[in-house]
Amino acid sequence: MSILSKSCKNICTYLGKNNNALYGALTIAVSKGILRPTFTMMDDKQDKKSRVYTAFREGTTGAVAFGAYILTNHFVEKMAKPICEKAKIPGKINQVKSTLSLISVSLTALFIIPAVCNAITKPLLDFFTGKQQSRNTNTDITPSIIQKHTIPPVQYNNYHQTFTHSLSPFNYGMKVGL
Amino acid sequence: MIEKIAAVLTNPSFVNFAQNTRATVTTESLFKATGRPAFIMMDNKVSKETRRYAAVKEGLYQLLCLGIYLTLVSIFFKNAGFKIAQKLMKNENCLPAFKNANEYEHYYKLAQMPLKDRKNSKLLPKISDTLKKDEFSKTTLKEDLLTKEKLELYEAGKGAIELSNLAGCVIGLAWLASEISNQILHPIMGAMGLEKKK
């Protein structure tokens, strides 16, 4: 019990003193990146193609978010010191870091992550599913269009084919060489 | 120019906002709920039906996340986590017996204010009159707030709240929101006329 209470005190005190938007963002990115695609693939009411794309995009978003948040945090760490030095407020570096972190994390979530996902999701999905990337990017082909361009079946004008093509021996007529 | 930027970045309200997980998650969720569906609809490499499904799912999920966060995570998880941490750290003498997480947060905000501003603060009446650091203390925390310039912040309390928020985010946002989103997505898409009836 003493170890548990000491660990709890250490963790809580550390988090209380060094709270950063990055911790929350990273934890959420990892958990969402794993659980969201899992739940999406369980949605039986949607066609598989849409589910796979959505699940893959959600997973990619989690992975991209994880990397992007670390990079933006690194950028914040690099930027905060020169800003404080030039503005002559060296004692406020932690405050500058917190606010810069919020701004960068928000902009990353709004623009950078979805833009990167747009660029990489489909090529990566095709790569992993083994599909060749179509030259025609417009894939809005509905079943009705496909039906319109399909060769109609041959009409026999009510002529019923009575002869079978079965290889089994006939049970009537002259039997030659059987 | 740089002074103006620094003044914005060190604005006390902005700093407090940036250090609050609840505020950062809310901001992020709102940005995601608007920006991500828009980007998904711009992805011309996939069919319109797929894009529509992914975009509605994303927008709905982010709004659900915000709702769950503002109710379940920031109220239930915050207070439950704070109480558990108080019980666990009872013998460590690092967190006084605050009534709940909100009382601690009020104290934390007051303790960071200059002494002259504390007396007129709306938060001061919300601090219990009898609350002491421990049983051996001669003065109450409220008296300390009114007389001492520099006060102990009891950061373990802030950390306990942040930890509870993170646990709540994983359970509420990653698991619960995904499950609810799956249940209500198709009825909503049907009601919006974005899905053909089968």
Short mmCIF file of C-alpha atoms in Angstrom, two decimals:
data_model
loop_
_atom_site.label_atom_id
_atom_site.label_comp_id
_atom_site.label_asym_id
_atom_site.label_seq_id
_atom_site.Cartn_x
_atom_site.Cartn_y
_atom_site.Cartn_z
CA MET A 1 0.00 0.00 0.00
CA SER A 2 2.86 2.33 0.81
CA ILE A 3 4.49 1.70 -2.60
CA LEU A 4 1.16 2.29 -4.32
CA SER A 5 0.52 5.56 -2.50
CA LYS A 6 4.10 6.74 -3.11
CA SER A 7 3.86 5.92 -6.84
CA CYS A 8 0.50 7.64 -7.05
CA LYS A 9 1.97 10.73 -5.36
CA ASN A 10 4.99 10.77 -7.70
CA ILE A 11 2.94 10.36 -10.88
CA CYS A 12 0.31 12.91 -9.85
CA THR A 13 2.89 15.46 -8.70
CA TYR A 14 4.86 15.07 -11.94
CA LEU A 15 1.75 15.46 -14.07
CA GLY A 16 0.58 18.41 -11.99
CA LYS A 17 3.88 20.24 -12.37
CA ASN A 18 4.52 19.39 -16.02
CA ASN A 19 1.13 19.27 -17.61
CA ASN A 20 1.35 19.59 -21.37
CA ALA A 21 -1.33 19.39 -24.06
CA LEU A 22 0.89 16.84 -25.81
CA TYR A 23 0.33 14.10 -23.19
CA GLY A 24 -3.42 14.20 -23.68
CA ALA A 25 -3.14 14.42 -27.45
CA LEU A 26 -0.74 11.46 -27.70
CA THR A 27 -2.76 9.20 -25.38
CA ILE A 28 -5.95 9.95 -27.27
CA ALA A 29 -4.25 9.48 -30.68
CA VAL A 30 -2.94 6.01 -29.75
CA SER A 31 -6.19 4.76 -28.21
CA LYS A 32 -8.31 6.10 -31.06
CA GLY A 33 -5.90 4.76 -33.68
CA ILE A 34 -6.44 1.24 -32.33
CA LEU A 35 -10.07 1.20 -31.20
CA ARG A 36 -11.78 3.26 -33.89
CA PRO A 37 -10.83 1.05 -36.88
CA THR A 38 -11.81 -2.02 -34.86
CA PHE A 39 -15.31 -0.66 -34.25
CA THR A 40 -15.66 0.56 -37.84
CA MET A 41 -14.94 -2.91 -39.19
CA MET A 42 -17.73 -4.24 -36.96
CA ASP A 43 -20.32 -2.02 -38.70
CA ASP A 44 -22.13 -4.71 -40.72
CA LYS A 45 -24.65 -2.26 -42.17
CA GLN A 46 -22.07 -0.66 -44.46
CA ASP A 47 -20.44 -2.19 -47.54
CA LYS A 48 -16.99 -3.63 -46.97
CA LYS A 49 -15.18 -1.24 -49.33
CA SER A 50 -16.35 1.85 -47.43
CA ARG A 51 -15.64 0.20 -44.10
CA VAL A 52 -12.11 -0.76 -45.08
CA TYR A 53 -11.33 2.74 -46.39
CA THR A 54 -12.81 4.41 -43.30
CA ALA A 55 -11.09 2.05 -40.86
CA PHE A 56 -7.78 2.43 -42.68
CA ARG A 57 -8.14 6.19 -42.69
CA GLU A 58 -8.90 6.21 -38.96
CA GLY A 59 -5.85 4.08 -38.24
CA THR A 60 -3.69 6.26 -40.49
CA THR A 61 -5.03 9.35 -38.75
CA GLY A 62 -3.99 7.91 -35.38
CA ALA A 63 -0.49 7.11 -36.64
CA VAL A 64 -0.05 10.46 -38.42
CA ALA A 65 -1.42 12.29 -35.38
CA PHE A 66 1.07 10.58 -33.11
CA GLY A 67 4.04 11.61 -35.28
CA ALA A 68 2.66 15.08 -36.01
CA TYR A 69 2.08 15.90 -32.35
CA ILE A 70 5.63 14.88 -31.44
CA LEU A 71 7.05 17.00 -34.29
CA THR A 72 4.96 20.03 -33.38
CA ASN A 73 5.98 19.66 -29.76
CA HIS A 74 9.63 19.59 -30.85
CA PHE A 75 9.00 22.73 -32.89
CA VAL A 76 7.41 24.40 -29.84
CA GLU A 77 10.41 23.52 -27.67
CA LYS A 78 12.73 25.10 -30.27
CA MET A 79 10.60 28.21 -30.77
CA ALA A 80 9.76 29.08 -27.16
CA LYS A 81 13.31 29.96 -26.08
CA PRO A 82 14.12 32.49 -28.87
CA ILE A 83 10.71 34.17 -28.41
CA CYS A 84 11.32 34.55 -24.65
CA GLU A 85 14.86 35.82 -25.21
CA LYS A 86 13.82 38.41 -27.78
CA ALA A 87 10.84 39.56 -25.71
CA LYS A 88 13.05 39.59 -22.57
CA ILE A 89 10.75 37.33 -20.54
CA PRO A 90 13.00 34.36 -19.68
CA GLY A 91 10.94 33.47 -16.60
CA LYS A 92 7.82 32.83 -18.65
CA ILE A 93 9.17 30.10 -20.90
CA ASN A 94 6.78 27.45 -19.54
CA GLN A 95 3.76 29.65 -20.20
CA VAL A 96 4.94 30.36 -23.75
CA LYS A 97 5.46 26.64 -24.30
CA SER A 98 1.92 25.81 -23.10
CA THR A 99 0.20 28.33 -25.34
CA LEU A 100 2.40 27.62 -28.36
CA SER A 101 1.70 23.93 -27.84
CA LEU A 102 -2.07 24.50 -27.87
CA ILE A 103 -1.86 26.59 -31.05
CA SER A 104 0.35 24.10 -32.87
CA VAL A 105 -1.65 21.03 -31.75
CA SER A 106 -4.90 22.67 -32.87
CA LEU A 107 -3.56 23.70 -36.27
CA THR A 108 -2.04 20.25 -36.73
CA ALA A 109 -5.37 18.57 -35.93
CA LEU A 110 -7.29 20.89 -38.23
CA PHE A 111 -5.08 21.05 -41.34
CA ILE A 112 -1.89 19.00 -41.33
CA ILE A 113 -3.20 15.59 -40.21
CA PRO A 114 -6.23 15.42 -42.58
CA ALA A 115 -4.17 16.78 -45.48
CA VAL A 116 -1.47 14.14 -44.97
CA CYS A 117 -4.18 11.47 -44.63
CA ASN A 118 -5.75 12.58 -47.93
CA ALA A 119 -2.39 12.18 -49.63
CA ILE A 120 -1.40 8.78 -48.23
CA THR A 121 -4.53 6.82 -47.28
CA LYS A 122 -5.61 5.52 -50.69
CA PRO A 123 -2.11 4.71 -52.04
CA LEU A 124 -1.25 2.93 -48.78
CA LEU A 125 -4.57 1.09 -48.77
CA ASP A 126 -4.00 -0.08 -52.35
CA PHE A 127 -0.48 -1.14 -51.46
CA PHE A 128 -1.61 -3.18 -48.47
CA THR A 129 -4.60 -4.73 -50.21
CA GLY A 130 -2.50 -5.50 -53.31
CA LYS A 131 -4.65 -3.45 -55.68
CA GLN A 132 -3.17 -1.59 -58.65
CA GLN A 133 -3.88 2.10 -58.56
CA SER A 134 -6.43 2.91 -61.21
CA ARG A 135 -5.35 5.40 -63.90
CA ASN A 136 -8.83 6.80 -63.93
CA THR A 137 -9.19 8.53 -60.59
CA ASN A 138 -12.92 9.01 -61.01
CA THR A 139 -14.28 5.85 -59.43
CA ASP A 140 -17.83 7.09 -59.03
CA ILE A 141 -19.15 4.17 -61.06
CA THR A 142 -22.53 3.16 -59.80
CA PRO A 143 -24.12 -0.26 -60.46
CA SER A 144 -26.63 1.39 -62.86
CA ILE A 145 -23.79 2.65 -65.10
CA ILE A 146 -22.19 -0.79 -65.08
CA GLN A 147 -25.54 -2.34 -66.03
CA LYS A 148 -25.94 0.12 -68.92
CA HIS A 149 -22.63 -0.90 -70.46
CA THR A 150 -22.97 -4.64 -69.99
CA ILE A 151 -23.66 -6.78 -73.08
CA PRO A 152 -27.23 -8.08 -72.84
CA PRO A 153 -27.69 -11.84 -72.66
CA VAL A 154 -28.58 -13.70 -75.88
CA GLN A 155 -32.30 -14.03 -76.41
CA TYR A 156 -33.42 -17.41 -77.79
CA ASN A 157 -36.96 -16.27 -78.68
CA ASN A 158 -38.58 -18.81 -76.41
CA TYR A 159 -36.62 -21.61 -78.02
CA HIS A 160 -35.91 -24.08 -75.31
CA GLN A 161 -32.69 -25.95 -75.57
CA THR A 162 -33.62 -29.53 -75.05
CA PHE A 163 -30.26 -31.15 -75.70
CA THR A 164 -27.90 -31.37 -72.87
CA HIS A 165 -24.17 -30.91 -73.15
CA SER A 166 -23.62 -33.35 -70.41
CA LEU A 167 -20.89 -35.88 -71.00
CA SER A 168 -22.90 -38.58 -69.30
CA PRO A 169 -23.97 -41.39 -71.68
CA PHE A 170 -27.39 -41.06 -73.29
CA ASN A 171 -29.90 -43.59 -72.31
CA TYR A 172 -31.48 -43.80 -75.77
CA GLY A 173 -30.67 -44.16 -79.49
CA MET A 174 -27.77 -45.89 -81.13
CA LYS A 175 -24.79 -46.38 -78.99
CA VAL A 176 -21.51 -46.12 -80.89
CA GLY A 177 -18.25 -46.88 -79.28
CA LEU A 178 -19.52 -46.65 -75.78
CA MET B 1 6.28 42.74 -33.02
CA ILE B 2 7.85 39.94 -30.96
CA GLU B 3 6.69 41.69 -27.75
CA LYS B 4 3.09 41.60 -28.99
CA ILE B 5 3.35 37.90 -29.81
CA ALA B 6 4.90 37.23 -26.40
CA ALA B 7 2.15 39.24 -24.70
CA VAL B 8 -0.51 37.07 -26.37
CA LEU B 9 1.36 33.86 -25.54
CA THR B 10 1.79 34.80 -21.87
CA ASN B 11 -1.71 36.15 -21.34
CA PRO B 12 -2.81 34.53 -18.01
CA SER B 13 -6.24 33.50 -19.35
CA PHE B 14 -4.68 31.96 -22.44
CA VAL B 15 -2.03 30.17 -20.36
CA ASN B 16 -4.67 28.78 -18.01
CA PHE B 17 -6.74 27.67 -21.00
CA ALA B 18 -3.74 25.98 -22.63
CA GLN B 19 -2.84 24.10 -19.45
CA ASN B 20 -6.34 22.70 -19.04
CA THR B 21 -6.88 19.32 -20.70
CA ARG B 22 -10.63 19.91 -20.90
CA ALA B 23 -10.15 23.11 -22.85
CA THR B 24 -7.59 21.62 -25.24
CA VAL B 25 -9.76 18.57 -25.97
CA THR B 26 -12.81 20.78 -26.62
CA THR B 27 -10.87 22.99 -29.01
CA GLU B 28 -9.41 20.03 -30.82
CA SER B 29 -12.76 18.23 -31.11
CA LEU B 30 -14.42 21.28 -32.65
CA PHE B 31 -11.62 21.69 -35.15
CA LYS B 32 -11.73 18.01 -36.02
CA ALA B 33 -15.53 17.95 -36.38
CA THR B 34 -15.35 20.68 -39.02
CA GLY B 35 -11.98 20.21 -40.70
CA ARG B 36 -11.74 16.45 -41.08
CA PRO B 37 -15.07 15.77 -42.84
CA ALA B 38 -14.23 18.62 -45.24
CA PHE B 39 -10.85 17.05 -46.04
CA ILE B 40 -12.42 13.59 -46.46
CA MET B 41 -14.92 14.98 -48.99
CA MET B 42 -11.96 16.43 -50.91
CA ASP B 43 -10.33 13.01 -51.30
CA ASN B 44 -11.18 12.30 -54.95
CA LYS B 45 -9.39 8.97 -55.01
CA VAL B 46 -12.38 7.14 -53.52
CA SER B 47 -16.04 6.87 -54.48
CA LYS B 48 -18.55 9.47 -53.37
CA GLU B 49 -20.48 6.94 -51.28
CA THR B 50 -17.36 5.93 -49.37
CA ARG B 51 -16.36 9.55 -48.83
CA ARG B 52 -19.83 10.41 -47.57
CA TYR B 53 -19.84 7.50 -45.13
CA ALA B 54 -16.36 8.34 -43.82
CA ALA B 55 -17.10 12.07 -43.55
CA VAL B 56 -20.44 11.68 -41.73
CA LYS B 57 -18.88 9.08 -39.44
CA GLU B 58 -15.96 11.38 -38.64
CA GLY B 59 -18.12 14.44 -37.97
CA LEU B 60 -20.60 12.50 -35.86
CA TYR B 61 -17.82 10.79 -33.94
CA GLN B 62 -16.09 14.08 -33.11
CA LEU B 63 -19.35 15.65 -31.91
CA LEU B 64 -20.06 12.56 -29.81
CA CYS B 65 -16.57 12.82 -28.38
CA LEU B 66 -17.19 16.40 -27.38
CA GLY B 67 -20.51 15.52 -25.73
CA ILE B 68 -19.06 12.55 -23.86
CA TYR B 69 -16.04 14.56 -22.82
CA LEU B 70 -18.00 17.50 -21.46
CA THR B 71 -20.39 15.32 -19.48
CA LEU B 72 -18.90 11.96 -18.57
CA VAL B 73 -15.16 12.66 -18.64
CA SER B 74 -14.94 16.13 -17.16
CA ILE B 75 -17.57 15.58 -14.47
CA PHE B 76 -17.70 11.89 -13.54
CA PHE B 77 -14.12 10.82 -14.22
CA LYS B 78 -12.62 14.01 -12.82
CA ASN B 79 -14.36 13.75 -9.45
CA ALA B 80 -14.07 9.97 -9.16
CA GLY B 81 -10.36 10.08 -10.04
CA PHE B 82 -9.70 12.90 -7.58
CA LYS B 83 -11.44 11.01 -4.75
CA ILE B 84 -9.49 7.82 -5.48
CA ALA B 85 -6.20 9.77 -5.55
CA GLN B 86 -7.09 11.45 -2.24
CA LYS B 87 -7.69 8.06 -0.64
CA LEU B 88 -4.50 6.57 -2.08
CA MET B 89 -2.34 9.53 -1.00
CA LYS B 90 -3.95 9.94 2.41
CA ASN B 91 -0.75 9.12 4.29
CA GLU B 92 1.55 11.08 1.98
CA ASN B 93 0.37 14.45 3.33
CA CYS B 94 0.50 16.01 -0.13
CA LEU B 95 -3.16 16.82 -0.70
CA PRO B 96 -5.49 18.41 1.87
CA ALA B 97 -9.03 17.07 2.32
CA PHE B 98 -10.71 19.11 -0.42
CA LYS B 99 -14.43 18.40 -0.72
CA ASN B 100 -14.15 17.61 -4.42
CA ALA B 101 -12.06 18.31 -7.54
CA ASN B 102 -13.83 21.61 -8.17
CA GLU B 103 -12.90 22.97 -4.74
CA TYR B 104 -9.28 22.05 -5.38
CA GLU B 105 -9.35 23.77 -8.79
CA HIS B 106 -10.77 26.94 -7.22
CA TYR B 107 -7.99 26.88 -4.61
CA TYR B 108 -5.36 26.29 -7.34
CA LYS B 109 -6.58 29.30 -9.34
CA LEU B 110 -6.71 31.53 -6.23
CA ALA B 111 -3.22 30.48 -5.12
CA GLN B 112 -1.80 31.60 -8.47
CA MET B 113 -3.39 35.05 -8.22
CA PRO B 114 -1.58 38.02 -6.65
CA LEU B 115 -2.55 38.45 -2.99
CA LYS B 116 -4.45 41.70 -3.58
CA ASP B 117 -6.76 40.10 -6.16
CA ARG B 118 -7.76 37.11 -4.05
CA LYS B 119 -9.98 38.96 -1.56
CA ASN B 120 -12.39 40.18 -4.23
CA SER B 121 -12.36 36.98 -6.26
CA LYS B 122 -15.64 35.15 -6.83
CA LEU B 123 -13.82 31.89 -6.16
CA LEU B 124 -12.94 32.68 -2.54
CA PRO B 125 -16.41 31.96 -1.03
CA LYS B 126 -16.28 28.54 -2.72
CA ILE B 127 -13.40 27.45 -0.46
CA SER B 128 -14.50 25.73 2.74
CA ASP B 129 -13.98 27.84 5.93
CA THR B 130 -12.66 24.95 8.00
CA LEU B 131 -10.35 23.31 5.45
CA LYS B 132 -6.77 22.93 6.74
CA LYS B 133 -3.63 21.46 5.21
CA ASP B 134 -3.59 18.79 7.93
CA GLU B 135 -4.73 18.33 11.51
CA PHE B 136 -1.59 20.02 12.88
CA SER B 137 -2.01 23.26 10.91
CA LYS B 138 -2.93 26.31 12.94
CA THR B 139 -4.50 28.25 10.10
CA THR B 140 -7.07 27.28 7.47
CA LEU B 141 -6.31 27.35 3.77
CA LYS B 142 -8.74 30.23 3.36
CA GLU B 143 -6.83 32.29 5.92
CA ASP B 144 -3.59 31.44 4.13
CA LEU B 145 -5.09 32.62 0.85
CA LEU B 146 -5.86 35.99 2.42
CA THR B 147 -2.55 36.51 4.21
CA LYS B 148 0.29 34.75 2.38
CA GLU B 149 1.68 35.86 -0.97
CA LYS B 150 3.26 32.53 -1.92
CA LEU B 151 1.19 29.42 -1.33
CA GLU B 152 1.60 25.72 -1.79
CA LEU B 153 -0.16 24.57 -4.99
CA TYR B 154 -0.55 20.88 -4.06
CA GLU B 155 0.30 19.84 -7.64
CA ALA B 156 -0.55 16.22 -6.86
CA GLY B 157 -4.20 17.29 -6.97
CA LYS B 158 -3.81 18.83 -10.42
CA GLY B 159 -1.98 15.73 -11.58
CA ALA B 160 -4.76 13.49 -10.23
CA ILE B 161 -7.31 15.48 -12.22
CA GLU B 162 -5.20 15.30 -15.38
CA LEU B 163 -4.70 11.56 -14.95
CA SER B 164 -8.44 11.02 -14.47
CA ASN B 165 -9.09 13.06 -17.60
CA LEU B 166 -6.72 10.91 -19.61
CA ALA B 167 -8.32 7.68 -18.35
CA GLY B 168 -11.74 9.11 -19.12
CA CYS B 169 -10.64 10.09 -22.62
CA VAL B 170 -9.46 6.59 -23.44
CA ILE B 171 -12.60 4.90 -22.06
CA GLY B 172 -15.12 7.52 -23.12
CA LEU B 173 -13.74 8.80 -26.40
CA ALA B 174 -11.94 5.86 -27.93
CA TRP B 175 -14.25 3.07 -26.77
CA LEU B 176 -17.68 4.41 -25.84
CA ALA B 177 -17.93 7.04 -28.60
CA SER B 178 -16.95 4.47 -31.25
CA GLU B 179 -19.62 2.06 -30.02
CA ILE B 180 -22.38 4.71 -29.89
CA SER B 181 -21.30 6.09 -33.27
CA ASN B 182 -21.74 2.64 -34.83
CA GLN B 183 -25.25 2.35 -33.37
CA ILE B 184 -26.59 5.73 -34.46
CA LEU B 185 -24.67 6.44 -37.67
CA HIS B 186 -27.00 4.68 -40.12
CA PRO B 187 -30.29 6.04 -38.70
CA ILE B 188 -28.79 9.54 -38.85
CA MET B 189 -27.49 9.06 -42.40
CA GLY B 190 -30.91 7.72 -43.39
CA ALA B 191 -32.67 10.71 -41.81
CA MET B 192 -30.33 13.08 -43.65
CA GLY B 193 -31.10 11.32 -46.93
CA LEU B 194 -27.50 10.22 -47.38
CA GLU B 195 -28.23 6.52 -47.38
CA LYS B 196 -30.48 4.44 -49.60
CA LYS B 197 -33.11 2.39 -47.81
CA LYS B 198 -32.41 -1.29 -48.16
#
